[in-house]
Amino acid sequence: MCGIAGLHLRDSSLEPRLGELLEGMMCTAAGRGADAAGVGIYGDPAVTPPGQSTVCVIGSPLPAREAAGLIGSLLAERSASLPGEPPVPVPAAAPASVRHEVAAQAPARAGLTAGDSGAGPSGGLTGTLVRDEATVHGRDAGQTSIFTAAVEAQELARAVREALPEAVLTSRGTALGVMKGTGEPATLAETFGLAGMSGYQGVAHTRMATESAVTPGGSHPYSVGPDQCMVHNGSFSNHATIRRELQAEGIEFDSENDTEVGARFVARELARGASVEESLMALCRRFDGFYTLLVATADSFAVVRDAIACKPAVIAETDRWVAMASEYRYLTGLPGVESARVFEPEPEVVYTWQR
Amino acid sequence: MAALNAKNGIAAGNEPDAPTATVADVPLGASAARHSGTVTVDLAEVTVRQLNAALHAEPAGSRTRYRVLNPAGEHALAAGIGAPLDVRIDGHAGYYAAGMNMRAAVEIHGNAGTGVAENMMSGRVHVRGDASQSAGATAHGGLLVIDGNAGARCGISLKGADIVVGGDAGHMSAFMAQAGRLVICGDAGDALGDSLYEARIYVRGRVASLGADCVEKEMRPEHRQELSELLTAAGRDDDPSAFRRYGSARTLYHFHVDNARAY
């Protein structure tokens, strides 16, 4: 049993209250599971500052500020190497765990890479070896570390992986930050600073573990593609088979969790150019088991249930917001819920809302 | 009465004819107010457990009226009542509202979550809005009325109660229903009446598909009569002749050697 909650705002005047509203929903959802919890927040300026990319990780061995320095130096090295050139060795001071297998990298966005360091246009574009560190901001939010920098998300993610090979990326993108961990949801919400967050969309999950261990890596949401986010109540029964198929295609996994397989599957479909709706319909055809899924991207919010639809789901909609929850009672703190259109999603019907 | 009220912190009306027998047993907070024989319970002030304890403490035969405010989708509201109380819930209810009901009339002015009136034995439960999945599951007796739509598996394993759904009913409704009647005034979802025993099903609208061993049956006068009574009891004026009847073909009752390979 797990609890799901999501809020998609239509009225921007509610955006400053996103975190507070989502926290209320998540803490009520704790009744369906208190092993672990997590949130995905879209559009909070502190988590995803405009003009920057954000990568969140769990399991970082270093405090976020320290890790940020290391990531920044790796980004600076990268921006200094021209495509096709061998990678520049990292400074001797860097931990031995840093890997160097990535050869040529696409240059970071011109004018953004150097950030506050004043290094000017990206060295990658000019061929000049610029060794200044790109400015990477890092902060810890409980078991999650959040890194932001004015480079492409892919570039930042690569640097984070190099700098912190033990850590697991929980999100990468320009709109989304995923914070999660093990423990009691209300306590976790405090470590995330959830109540003070703003944004246009958020998803939350409270976990009662069934398919894999109670670990930070086994907690939801799963975000394995840029600004994509999935939370799941239920259990996939053929996830091991699909995991092997995806692995055969070269897709790597971070956890033993069944939901990660669903998230990787959807990410692959989206990468192939499918819409969110098409991706979820493909998931319905391929996956067996019980599921109510809430899937979000930078501009969409979607819900789907399996054919049997045992796992609960309720949707409420007003002119100001769309909300989804495992149980109606999570929604009682939302403004105007008394007059919301409340309904249960039909089995194997994909419901999507676009921004 | 004053002493009892002071002891329990209950604000009571002064009407001399207001029932007082149960006041001593009502373990509610100061927010419960009794006026003209109606106990008002605000769930913003007291817990569901306190509400249910008060309902359970009512003596046999009590017809006390309760009005429940701010239910906020809480689970197990008014579950396990044994007396012929009259309970009105103003708002949405969570799981198992009025579950195991005996004798009481419970009206929910809102939607009901999973398993409303599950295992009801007698009495009446009326949902003014929609009901989630498994409404009336395993209910033995009484009447469940849902003005709106019912979710999946409405009347699953029904054991003798009657259910009238004003709108549509979801997939696998009346699954393995053994006895009782299910009336659907709207459409029925897939696999209606799968593995049905002796429950009778009446549907006015479209049936997406029939489940295993469920077949359409002739509407004889006695069926129109019982349907008419059920609709009247539910406060509806639908025309009984617009309905079709479904029941068990009874081919799954006994092992058939032709099916041996399926096991």
Coordinates of C-alpha atoms in Angstrom, one line a residue:
Chain A
M1 CA 0.0 0.0 0.0
C2 CA 1.3 3.4 -0.9
G3 CA -0.2 6.9 -1.0
I4 CA -0.1 9.2 -4.0
A5 CA -0.9 12.9 -4.2
G6 CA -0.4 15.4 -6.9
L7 CA -1.4 19.0 -7.5
H8 CA -1.4 20.8 -10.9
L9 CA -2.1 24.5 -10.6
R10 CA -4.1 26.5 -13.1
D11 CA -4.3 29.7 -11.1
S12 CA -0.8 31.1 -10.8
S13 CA -1.8 33.1 -7.7
L14 CA -1.8 29.8 -5.8
E15 CA 1.8 29.0 -6.8
P16 CA 3.4 30.4 -3.6
R17 CA 1.2 27.9 -1.7
L18 CA 2.2 24.8 -3.7
G19 CA 4.5 23.3 -1.1
E20 CA 2.2 24.0 1.8
L21 CA -0.8 22.4 0.0
L22 CA 1.2 19.4 -1.1
E23 CA 2.6 18.9 2.3
G24 CA -0.9 18.7 3.7
M25 CA -1.8 16.1 1.1
M26 CA 1.4 14.1 1.7
C27 CA 1.1 14.0 5.4
T28 CA -2.5 12.7 5.2
A29 CA -1.2 10.1 2.6
A30 CA 1.2 8.9 5.3
G31 CA -1.8 6.8 6.5
R32 CA -1.1 4.5 3.5
G33 CA 2.6 4.2 4.1
A34 CA 5.2 5.7 6.3
D35 CA 8.4 3.8 5.3
A36 CA 9.5 6.5 2.9
A37 CA 8.3 9.5 1.1
G38 CA 9.2 11.9 -1.6
V39 CA 8.1 14.9 -3.7
G40 CA 8.7 16.2 -7.1
I41 CA 8.3 20.0 -7.3
Y42 CA 8.0 21.9 -10.6
G43 CA 8.9 25.5 -10.8
D44 CA 10.2 26.4 -7.3
P45 CA 12.8 29.2 -7.9
A46 CA 15.0 27.9 -5.2
V47 CA 15.1 24.3 -6.5
T48 CA 15.1 25.2 -10.2
P49 CA 16.3 28.7 -10.6
P50 CA 15.4 30.3 -13.9
G51 CA 18.2 30.0 -16.4
Q52 CA 19.8 27.1 -14.6
S53 CA 19.6 23.3 -14.5
T54 CA 19.0 21.3 -11.4
V55 CA 20.2 17.8 -10.5
C56 CA 19.1 16.1 -7.3
V57 CA 20.8 13.1 -5.8
I58 CA 20.5 10.7 -2.9
G59 CA 23.3 8.9 -1.3
S60 CA 26.0 11.6 -1.7
P61 CA 29.0 10.8 0.4
L62 CA 29.9 14.5 0.6
P63 CA 28.1 17.5 2.0
A64 CA 26.4 19.3 -0.9
R65 CA 28.5 22.4 -0.7
E66 CA 31.7 20.4 -0.9
A67 CA 30.3 18.2 -3.7
A68 CA 29.3 21.4 -5.6
G69 CA 32.9 22.5 -5.7
L70 CA 34.0 19.2 -7.2
I71 CA 31.2 19.2 -9.7
G72 CA 32.0 22.8 -10.7
S73 CA 35.6 21.9 -11.3
L74 CA 34.6 19.0 -13.5
L75 CA 32.3 21.3 -15.5
A76 CA 35.1 23.8 -16.0
E77 CA 37.4 21.0 -17.2
R78 CA 34.7 19.9 -19.7
S79 CA 34.0 23.3 -21.0
A80 CA 37.8 23.6 -21.6
S81 CA 38.0 20.6 -23.9
L82 CA 37.1 20.9 -27.5
P83 CA 34.9 18.2 -29.0
G84 CA 37.2 15.4 -30.1
E85 CA 40.0 16.4 -27.7
P86 CA 41.0 14.0 -24.9
P87 CA 39.5 14.9 -21.5
V88 CA 41.5 17.2 -19.3
P89 CA 42.6 15.4 -16.2
V90 CA 40.8 16.5 -13.0
P91 CA 42.9 18.4 -10.5
A92 CA 44.9 16.2 -8.2
A93 CA 42.9 17.4 -5.2
A94 CA 39.8 15.7 -6.5
P95 CA 38.8 12.4 -4.9
A96 CA 40.1 9.2 -6.6
S97 CA 36.6 8.1 -7.3
V98 CA 36.1 10.6 -10.1
R99 CA 36.0 8.8 -13.5
H100 CA 37.3 10.1 -16.8
E101 CA 35.8 7.8 -19.3
V102 CA 33.7 10.5 -21.0
A103 CA 35.8 11.8 -23.8
A104 CA 34.4 14.7 -25.9
Q105 CA 31.5 16.6 -24.4
A106 CA 29.2 19.0 -26.0
P107 CA 30.2 22.5 -24.9
A108 CA 28.0 24.0 -22.3
R109 CA 25.7 26.8 -23.2
A110 CA 27.8 29.8 -24.2
G111 CA 27.8 32.5 -21.6
L112 CA 26.3 30.4 -18.9
T113 CA 29.0 27.9 -18.1
A114 CA 31.3 30.2 -16.2
G115 CA 28.5 31.7 -14.1
D116 CA 29.8 34.0 -11.5
S117 CA 33.4 33.1 -12.1
G118 CA 33.7 35.8 -14.8
A119 CA 35.4 33.5 -17.2
G120 CA 33.4 34.9 -20.1
P121 CA 32.3 32.8 -23.1
S122 CA 32.6 29.0 -22.8
G123 CA 36.1 27.8 -23.5
G124 CA 34.6 24.9 -25.5
L125 CA 33.4 27.3 -28.1
T126 CA 36.7 29.2 -28.4
G127 CA 39.1 26.3 -27.9
T128 CA 40.7 28.1 -25.0
L129 CA 41.4 26.0 -22.0
V130 CA 39.5 27.7 -19.2
R131 CA 40.2 26.2 -15.9
D132 CA 37.9 28.4 -13.8
E133 CA 35.3 26.5 -11.9
A134 CA 31.7 26.8 -13.2
T135 CA 29.6 28.0 -10.4
V136 CA 27.6 25.1 -9.0
H137 CA 25.4 25.7 -6.0
G138 CA 24.7 22.7 -3.8
R139 CA 22.5 22.3 -0.7
D140 CA 21.3 19.4 1.3
A141 CA 17.6 18.8 1.8
G142 CA 17.6 15.9 4.2
Q143 CA 18.7 12.7 2.4
T144 CA 18.6 14.6 -1.0
S145 CA 21.3 16.9 -2.3
I146 CA 20.3 19.6 -4.8
F147 CA 22.8 21.0 -7.3
T148 CA 22.1 23.9 -9.7
A149 CA 24.3 25.4 -12.3
A150 CA 23.9 27.5 -15.5
V151 CA 24.7 24.6 -17.8
E152 CA 22.6 22.1 -19.8
A153 CA 20.9 19.6 -17.5
Q154 CA 22.6 16.7 -19.3
E155 CA 26.0 18.3 -18.7
L156 CA 25.4 18.9 -15.1
A157 CA 24.0 15.4 -14.6
R158 CA 27.2 14.0 -16.2
A159 CA 29.4 16.0 -13.9
V160 CA 27.4 15.0 -10.9
R161 CA 27.7 11.3 -11.8
E162 CA 31.5 11.7 -12.2
A163 CA 31.9 13.6 -9.0
L164 CA 29.6 11.4 -7.0
P165 CA 29.6 7.9 -8.5
E166 CA 28.1 6.4 -5.3
A167 CA 25.1 8.8 -5.4
V168 CA 21.9 8.1 -7.3
L169 CA 20.4 10.9 -9.4
T170 CA 16.8 11.5 -8.4
S171 CA 16.1 14.2 -11.0
R172 CA 17.7 16.3 -13.7
G173 CA 16.1 19.1 -15.7
T174 CA 15.2 22.7 -15.6
A175 CA 11.8 22.5 -14.1
L176 CA 11.8 19.7 -11.6
G177 CA 13.5 18.8 -8.4
V178 CA 12.9 15.4 -6.7
M179 CA 13.5 15.1 -3.0
K180 CA 13.0 11.8 -1.3
G181 CA 14.2 9.5 1.5
T182 CA 13.3 6.9 4.1
G183 CA 11.4 7.8 7.2
E184 CA 8.2 9.3 8.4
P185 CA 6.7 11.6 5.7
A186 CA 6.0 14.6 8.0
T187 CA 9.6 14.6 9.2
L188 CA 10.9 14.2 5.6
A189 CA 8.7 17.1 4.5
E190 CA 10.5 19.3 7.0
T191 CA 13.9 18.2 5.8
F192 CA 12.8 19.1 2.2
G193 CA 11.6 22.5 3.3
L194 CA 8.4 21.5 1.5
A195 CA 6.0 23.9 3.3
G196 CA 7.9 26.9 2.0
M197 CA 8.2 25.8 -1.6
S198 CA 6.3 27.4 -4.5
G199 CA 5.7 26.2 -8.0
Y200 CA 3.2 25.3 -10.6
Q201 CA 2.9 21.5 -10.1
G202 CA 3.9 18.9 -7.6
V203 CA 3.6 15.2 -6.9
A204 CA 4.1 13.3 -3.6
H205 CA 4.3 9.7 -2.6
T206 CA 4.3 7.9 0.7
R207 CA 5.6 4.4 0.7
M208 CA 4.7 1.1 2.3
A209 CA 7.4 -1.1 0.7
T210 CA 6.4 -4.3 -0.9
E211 CA 8.5 -5.0 -4.0
S212 CA 11.9 -3.8 -2.8
A213 CA 13.7 -2.8 0.4
V214 CA 13.2 0.4 2.4
T215 CA 16.0 2.4 1.0
P216 CA 16.3 6.0 -0.2
G217 CA 16.8 4.5 -3.7
G218 CA 13.6 2.5 -3.4
S219 CA 11.5 5.5 -2.6
H220 CA 9.4 7.5 -5.0
P221 CA 9.1 9.7 -7.1
Y222 CA 11.2 8.1 -9.9
S223 CA 12.6 10.6 -12.3
V224 CA 14.8 9.1 -15.0
G225 CA 14.3 11.5 -17.9
P226 CA 14.6 15.3 -18.0
D227 CA 11.8 16.8 -15.9
Q228 CA 9.9 13.5 -15.9
C229 CA 8.4 12.2 -12.7
M230 CA 6.4 9.0 -11.8
V231 CA 4.8 7.9 -8.6
H232 CA 3.1 4.5 -8.3
N233 CA 0.7 2.8 -6.0
G234 CA 0.6 -0.9 -6.6
S235 CA 3.1 -3.5 -7.9
F236 CA 4.1 -4.5 -11.4
S237 CA 4.2 -8.3 -11.7
N238 CA 6.3 -8.6 -14.9
H239 CA 8.8 -5.9 -14.1
A240 CA 11.8 -8.3 -14.0
T241 CA 11.2 -9.4 -17.5
I242 CA 10.8 -5.8 -18.8
R243 CA 13.8 -4.7 -16.8
R244 CA 15.9 -7.3 -18.7
E245 CA 14.5 -6.2 -22.0
L246 CA 15.4 -2.6 -21.2
Q247 CA 18.8 -3.6 -20.0
A248 CA 19.4 -5.4 -23.2
E249 CA 18.8 -2.1 -25.0
G250 CA 21.5 -0.6 -22.8
I251 CA 19.3 1.1 -20.3
E252 CA 20.8 1.2 -16.8
F253 CA 18.9 1.0 -13.5
D254 CA 19.6 2.6 -10.2
S255 CA 17.5 0.4 -8.0
E256 CA 15.7 -3.0 -7.7
N257 CA 12.4 -1.2 -7.5
D258 CA 9.5 -2.2 -9.9
T259 CA 8.4 1.4 -10.4
E260 CA 11.8 2.3 -11.8
V261 CA 11.1 -0.1 -14.6
G262 CA 7.9 1.7 -15.4
A263 CA 9.6 5.1 -15.3
R264 CA 12.5 3.8 -17.5
F265 CA 9.9 2.4 -19.9
V266 CA 8.0 5.7 -20.1
A267 CA 11.3 7.6 -20.5
R268 CA 12.2 5.4 -23.4
E269 CA 8.9 6.0 -25.1
L270 CA 9.1 9.7 -24.6
A271 CA 12.6 9.7 -25.9
R272 CA 11.3 8.0 -29.0
G273 CA 9.0 10.8 -29.6
A274 CA 5.8 9.4 -28.1
S275 CA 3.4 11.7 -26.2
V276 CA 2.8 11.2 -22.5
E277 CA -0.6 9.7 -23.4
E278 CA 0.9 7.3 -26.0
S279 CA 3.7 6.3 -23.6
L280 CA 1.2 5.4 -20.8
M281 CA -1.0 3.5 -23.2
A282 CA 2.1 1.5 -24.2
L283 CA 2.8 0.9 -20.6
C284 CA -0.7 -0.4 -20.1
R285 CA -0.2 -2.9 -23.0
R286 CA 3.2 -4.1 -21.7
F287 CA 2.9 -4.1 -18.0
D288 CA 1.0 -6.6 -15.9
G289 CA 0.0 -6.0 -12.3
F290 CA -1.6 -3.4 -10.1
Y291 CA -1.0 0.2 -10.6
T292 CA -2.3 3.7 -10.2
L293 CA 0.3 6.0 -11.7
L294 CA 0.7 9.7 -11.6
V295 CA 3.2 10.9 -14.2
A296 CA 4.3 14.5 -14.7
T297 CA 6.5 16.3 -17.1
A298 CA 7.5 20.0 -17.4
D299 CA 4.2 20.7 -19.1
S300 CA 1.8 17.8 -18.3
F301 CA 0.2 16.0 -15.5
A302 CA -1.2 12.5 -16.2
V303 CA -3.0 9.7 -14.4
V304 CA -3.6 6.1 -15.4
R305 CA -4.9 2.9 -13.7
D306 CA -4.6 -0.7 -14.6
A307 CA -7.6 -2.7 -16.1
I308 CA -8.7 -4.0 -12.7
A309 CA -8.3 -0.7 -10.9
C310 CA -8.0 -2.0 -7.4
K311 CA -5.6 0.6 -6.4
P312 CA -7.6 3.7 -5.4
A313 CA -7.5 7.1 -7.2
V314 CA -9.6 10.1 -7.0
I315 CA -9.3 13.3 -9.1
A316 CA -10.7 16.7 -8.2
E317 CA -10.8 19.6 -10.5
T318 CA -11.6 23.3 -10.2
D319 CA -10.9 26.3 -12.3
R320 CA -7.9 26.9 -10.1
W321 CA -6.3 23.4 -9.9
V322 CA -6.4 19.7 -10.7
A323 CA -5.5 17.3 -7.9
M324 CA -5.1 13.6 -7.8
A325 CA -5.0 11.5 -4.6
S326 CA -5.2 7.9 -3.5
E327 CA -8.0 9.0 -1.1
Y328 CA -10.3 12.0 -1.1
R329 CA -9.3 13.0 2.4
Y330 CA -5.9 14.2 1.2
L331 CA -7.7 16.9 -0.8
T332 CA -9.8 18.5 2.0
G333 CA -7.3 21.3 2.6
L334 CA -7.4 22.5 -1.0
P335 CA -9.1 25.9 -1.5
G336 CA -12.5 25.4 -3.0
V337 CA -12.5 21.6 -2.8
E338 CA -16.1 21.7 -1.6
S339 CA -17.2 22.8 -5.1
A340 CA -14.7 20.7 -7.0
R341 CA -15.7 18.2 -9.7
V342 CA -14.7 14.9 -8.0
F343 CA -14.4 11.7 -9.9
E344 CA -12.5 8.4 -10.1
P345 CA -10.4 7.7 -13.2
E346 CA -11.6 4.8 -15.3
P347 CA -9.4 1.8 -15.8
E348 CA -6.9 2.0 -18.6
V349 CA -7.9 5.5 -19.6
V350 CA -5.1 8.0 -19.7
Y351 CA -6.1 11.4 -18.2
T352 CA -3.8 14.3 -19.1
W353 CA -3.7 17.9 -18.3
Q354 CA -1.4 20.3 -20.1
R355 CA 0.0 23.6 -19.1
Chain B
M1 CA -29.4 15.8 32.8
A2 CA -27.4 18.9 33.7
A3 CA -25.1 16.7 35.7
L4 CA -24.6 14.3 32.8
N5 CA -24.0 17.1 30.5
A6 CA -21.5 18.7 32.8
K7 CA -19.8 15.3 33.1
N8 CA -19.6 14.8 29.3
G9 CA -19.2 18.3 28.2
I10 CA -22.1 18.1 25.9
A11 CA -24.3 21.1 25.0
A12 CA -27.9 19.9 25.0
G13 CA -31.1 21.5 24.0
N14 CA -33.7 22.2 26.6
E15 CA -36.7 20.7 24.9
P16 CA -38.5 18.5 27.5
D17 CA -39.3 15.9 25.0
A18 CA -35.8 15.5 23.6
P19 CA -34.5 12.0 24.1
T20 CA -32.0 12.0 26.9
A21 CA -31.4 8.3 27.5
T22 CA -28.2 8.1 25.6
V23 CA -26.5 11.3 26.8
A24 CA -24.6 9.7 29.6
D25 CA -23.0 7.3 27.2
V26 CA -22.0 9.7 24.5
P27 CA -18.3 10.1 24.8
L28 CA -18.2 13.2 22.6
G29 CA -16.5 16.5 23.3
A30 CA -18.1 19.9 23.9
S31 CA -18.8 20.3 20.2
A32 CA -21.6 17.8 20.1
A33 CA -24.8 19.6 20.5
R34 CA -28.3 18.1 20.9
H35 CA -31.2 20.1 19.7
S36 CA -34.7 18.8 19.3
G37 CA -33.4 15.3 19.6
T38 CA -30.7 15.7 17.0
V39 CA -27.1 15.2 18.1
T40 CA -24.7 17.3 16.0
V41 CA -21.2 16.1 15.8
D42 CA -18.5 18.2 14.2
L43 CA -15.6 16.1 13.1
A44 CA -13.4 19.2 13.0
E45 CA -13.7 19.0 16.8
V46 CA -13.9 15.3 17.7
T47 CA -12.5 12.1 16.3
V48 CA -14.2 9.5 14.2
R49 CA -13.6 7.1 17.0
Q50 CA -15.5 9.3 19.4
L51 CA -18.3 9.6 16.9
N52 CA -18.5 5.8 16.4
A53 CA -18.3 5.1 20.1
A54 CA -21.3 7.4 20.6
L55 CA -23.2 5.7 17.9
H56 CA -22.4 2.2 19.3
A57 CA -23.4 3.3 22.8
E58 CA -26.9 4.1 21.7
P59 CA -29.3 1.6 23.4
A60 CA -31.2 -1.0 21.3
G61 CA -34.2 0.7 19.7
S62 CA -32.8 4.2 19.9
R63 CA -34.0 6.4 17.1
T64 CA -31.8 9.3 17.9
R65 CA -30.9 11.5 15.0
Y66 CA -27.3 12.4 14.4
R67 CA -25.9 15.0 12.1
V68 CA -22.2 14.7 11.3
L69 CA -20.4 17.8 10.1
N70 CA -17.0 18.1 8.4
P71 CA -16.5 14.4 7.6
A72 CA -13.5 15.4 5.4
G73 CA -13.4 12.0 3.7
E74 CA -12.5 10.2 6.9
H75 CA -12.7 6.4 6.9
A76 CA -15.2 4.2 8.7
L77 CA -17.7 6.9 9.4
A78 CA -20.8 5.6 11.2
A79 CA -19.6 2.0 10.8
G80 CA -20.9 -0.8 13.0
I81 CA -24.2 0.8 14.1
G82 CA -26.7 -1.6 15.7
A83 CA -29.6 0.7 16.6
P84 CA -32.2 2.2 14.3
L85 CA -30.6 5.6 14.4
D86 CA -31.0 8.3 11.7
V87 CA -27.5 9.5 10.7
R88 CA -26.9 12.3 8.2
I89 CA -23.3 12.9 7.1
D90 CA -22.9 16.4 5.5
G91 CA -20.0 16.0 3.1
H92 CA -17.8 13.3 1.5
A93 CA -17.1 10.1 3.4
G94 CA -14.0 7.9 3.1
Y95 CA -13.7 4.1 3.1
Y96 CA -16.3 1.7 4.6
A97 CA -18.8 4.4 5.6
A98 CA -21.8 2.8 7.3
G99 CA -20.0 -0.6 7.0
M100 CA -21.7 -3.5 8.8
N101 CA -24.8 -1.4 9.3
M102 CA -27.7 -2.9 11.2
R103 CA -31.1 -1.1 11.4
A104 CA -29.8 2.4 11.0
A105 CA -30.6 4.8 8.2
V106 CA -27.4 6.6 7.1
E107 CA -27.5 9.3 4.5
I108 CA -24.3 10.7 3.0
H109 CA -24.7 14.1 1.4
G110 CA -21.6 13.8 -0.7
N111 CA -19.5 11.0 -2.2
A112 CA -18.6 7.8 -0.5
G113 CA -15.2 6.0 -0.7
T114 CA -14.4 2.3 -1.2
G115 CA -16.8 -0.2 0.4
V116 CA -19.7 2.0 1.5
A117 CA -22.2 -0.2 3.4
E118 CA -20.0 -3.2 3.0
N119 CA -21.4 -6.2 4.9
M120 CA -24.6 -4.3 5.7
M121 CA -27.1 -6.5 7.6
S122 CA -30.2 -4.3 7.5
G123 CA -31.3 -0.7 7.4
R124 CA -30.7 1.8 4.7
V125 CA -27.7 3.6 3.4
H126 CA -28.2 6.5 0.9
V127 CA -25.3 8.1 -0.9
R128 CA -26.4 11.4 -2.5
G129 CA -23.3 11.6 -4.6
D130 CA -21.1 8.9 -6.2
A131 CA -19.7 5.8 -4.5
S132 CA -16.3 4.4 -5.1
Q133 CA -15.5 0.7 -5.7
S134 CA -17.0 -2.3 -3.9
A135 CA -20.1 -0.4 -2.8
G136 CA -22.3 -2.8 -0.8
A137 CA -19.7 -5.6 -0.9
T138 CA -21.0 -8.8 0.8
A139 CA -24.0 -7.0 2.2
H140 CA -26.6 -9.4 3.6
G141 CA -29.6 -7.2 3.9
G142 CA -31.0 -3.7 3.8
L143 CA -31.0 -1.2 1.0
L144 CA -28.1 0.8 -0.4
V145 CA -29.1 3.7 -2.7
I146 CA -26.5 5.6 -4.7
D147 CA -27.9 8.6 -6.5
G148 CA -24.8 9.1 -8.6
N149 CA -22.5 6.6 -10.2
A150 CA -20.9 3.5 -8.5
G151 CA -17.3 2.5 -9.2
A152 CA -16.0 -0.9 -10.0
R153 CA -17.3 -4.1 -8.3
C154 CA -20.5 -2.6 -7.0
G155 CA -22.3 -5.4 -5.0
I156 CA -19.4 -7.8 -5.2
S157 CA -20.3 -11.0 -3.4
L158 CA -23.7 -9.6 -2.6
K159 CA -25.4 -11.9 -0.1
G160 CA -29.0 -10.6 0.1
A161 CA -29.0 -6.8 0.2
D162 CA -30.6 -4.6 -2.4
I163 CA -28.6 -1.9 -4.2
V164 CA -30.1 0.8 -6.4
V165 CA -27.6 2.9 -8.5
G166 CA -29.1 6.0 -10.1
G167 CA -26.2 6.4 -12.5
D168 CA -23.7 4.0 -14.0
A169 CA -22.0 1.1 -12.3
G170 CA -18.3 0.2 -12.9
H171 CA -16.8 -3.0 -14.2
M172 CA -17.3 -6.4 -12.5
S173 CA -20.3 -5.2 -10.7
A174 CA -22.2 -8.1 -8.9
F175 CA -19.2 -10.3 -9.2
M176 CA -20.0 -13.6 -7.6
A177 CA -23.2 -12.1 -6.1
Q178 CA -25.1 -14.8 -4.3
A179 CA -28.4 -13.2 -3.3
G180 CA -30.1 -9.9 -3.4
R181 CA -30.9 -7.4 -6.2
L182 CA -28.8 -4.9 -8.0
V183 CA -30.5 -2.2 -10.0
I184 CA -28.5 0.0 -12.3
C185 CA -30.5 2.9 -13.8
G186 CA -27.6 4.0 -16.0
D187 CA -25.0 1.8 -17.9
A188 CA -23.1 -1.2 -16.5
G189 CA -19.4 -1.6 -17.1
D190 CA -17.5 -4.7 -18.4
A191 CA -18.1 -8.2 -17.0
L192 CA -21.4 -7.5 -15.3
G193 CA -22.4 -10.4 -13.0
D194 CA -19.3 -12.5 -13.6
S195 CA -19.6 -15.9 -11.9
L196 CA -23.0 -14.9 -10.6
Y197 CA -25.0 -17.1 -8.3
E198 CA -28.6 -16.2 -7.5
A199 CA -28.6 -12.4 -7.3
R200 CA -30.8 -10.6 -9.8
I201 CA -29.6 -7.7 -11.8
Y202 CA -31.7 -5.0 -13.5
V203 CA -30.1 -2.6 -15.9
R204 CA -31.8 0.3 -17.7
G205 CA -28.9 1.4 -19.9
R206 CA -26.2 -0.3 -21.9
V207 CA -24.2 -3.2 -20.6
A208 CA -20.6 -3.0 -21.8
S209 CA -20.2 -6.8 -21.5
L210 CA -21.5 -9.7 -19.5
G211 CA -19.2 -11.7 -17.2
A212 CA -18.8 -15.4 -17.3
D213 CA -22.1 -17.3 -16.8
C214 CA -24.2 -14.1 -16.7
V215 CA -27.1 -14.0 -19.2
E216 CA -30.0 -11.8 -20.0
K217 CA -33.3 -13.2 -18.8
E218 CA -36.9 -12.7 -19.4
M219 CA -38.7 -9.9 -17.5
R220 CA -41.7 -11.6 -16.1
P221 CA -44.5 -9.7 -14.2
E222 CA -43.0 -10.7 -10.9
H223 CA -39.7 -9.1 -11.9
R224 CA -41.3 -5.9 -13.0
Q225 CA -43.2 -5.9 -9.7
E226 CA -40.0 -6.3 -7.6
L227 CA -38.1 -3.8 -9.6
S228 CA -41.0 -1.3 -9.2
E229 CA -40.9 -1.8 -5.5
L230 CA -37.1 -1.3 -5.4
L231 CA -37.3 1.9 -7.4
T232 CA -40.0 3.2 -5.2
A233 CA -38.0 2.3 -2.1
A234 CA -35.1 4.2 -3.6
G235 CA -37.3 7.2 -4.2
R236 CA -37.0 7.0 -8.0
D237 CA -39.6 7.2 -10.7
D238 CA -37.8 5.3 -13.5
D239 CA -40.1 3.2 -15.7
P240 CA -39.6 -0.5 -14.8
S241 CA -40.4 -1.6 -18.3
A242 CA -37.3 0.2 -19.6
F243 CA -35.0 -2.3 -17.7
R244 CA -33.6 -5.6 -18.7
R245 CA -33.0 -8.4 -16.3
Y246 CA -29.7 -10.4 -16.0
G247 CA -29.0 -13.5 -14.0
S248 CA -26.9 -16.7 -13.7
A249 CA -27.0 -19.3 -16.5
R250 CA -26.0 -21.7 -13.7
T251 CA -23.4 -23.5 -15.9
L252 CA -20.6 -22.9 -13.4
Y253 CA -22.4 -24.4 -10.5
H254 CA -21.0 -27.9 -11.0
F255 CA -17.8 -29.2 -12.3
H256 CA -18.0 -30.2 -15.9
V257 CA -15.6 -32.6 -17.3
D258 CA -15.2 -30.6 -20.5
N259 CA -13.6 -27.9 -18.4
A260 CA -11.1 -30.2 -16.8
R261 CA -8.2 -28.8 -18.9
A262 CA -8.8 -25.4 -17.5
Y263 CA -7.7 -26.5 -14.0

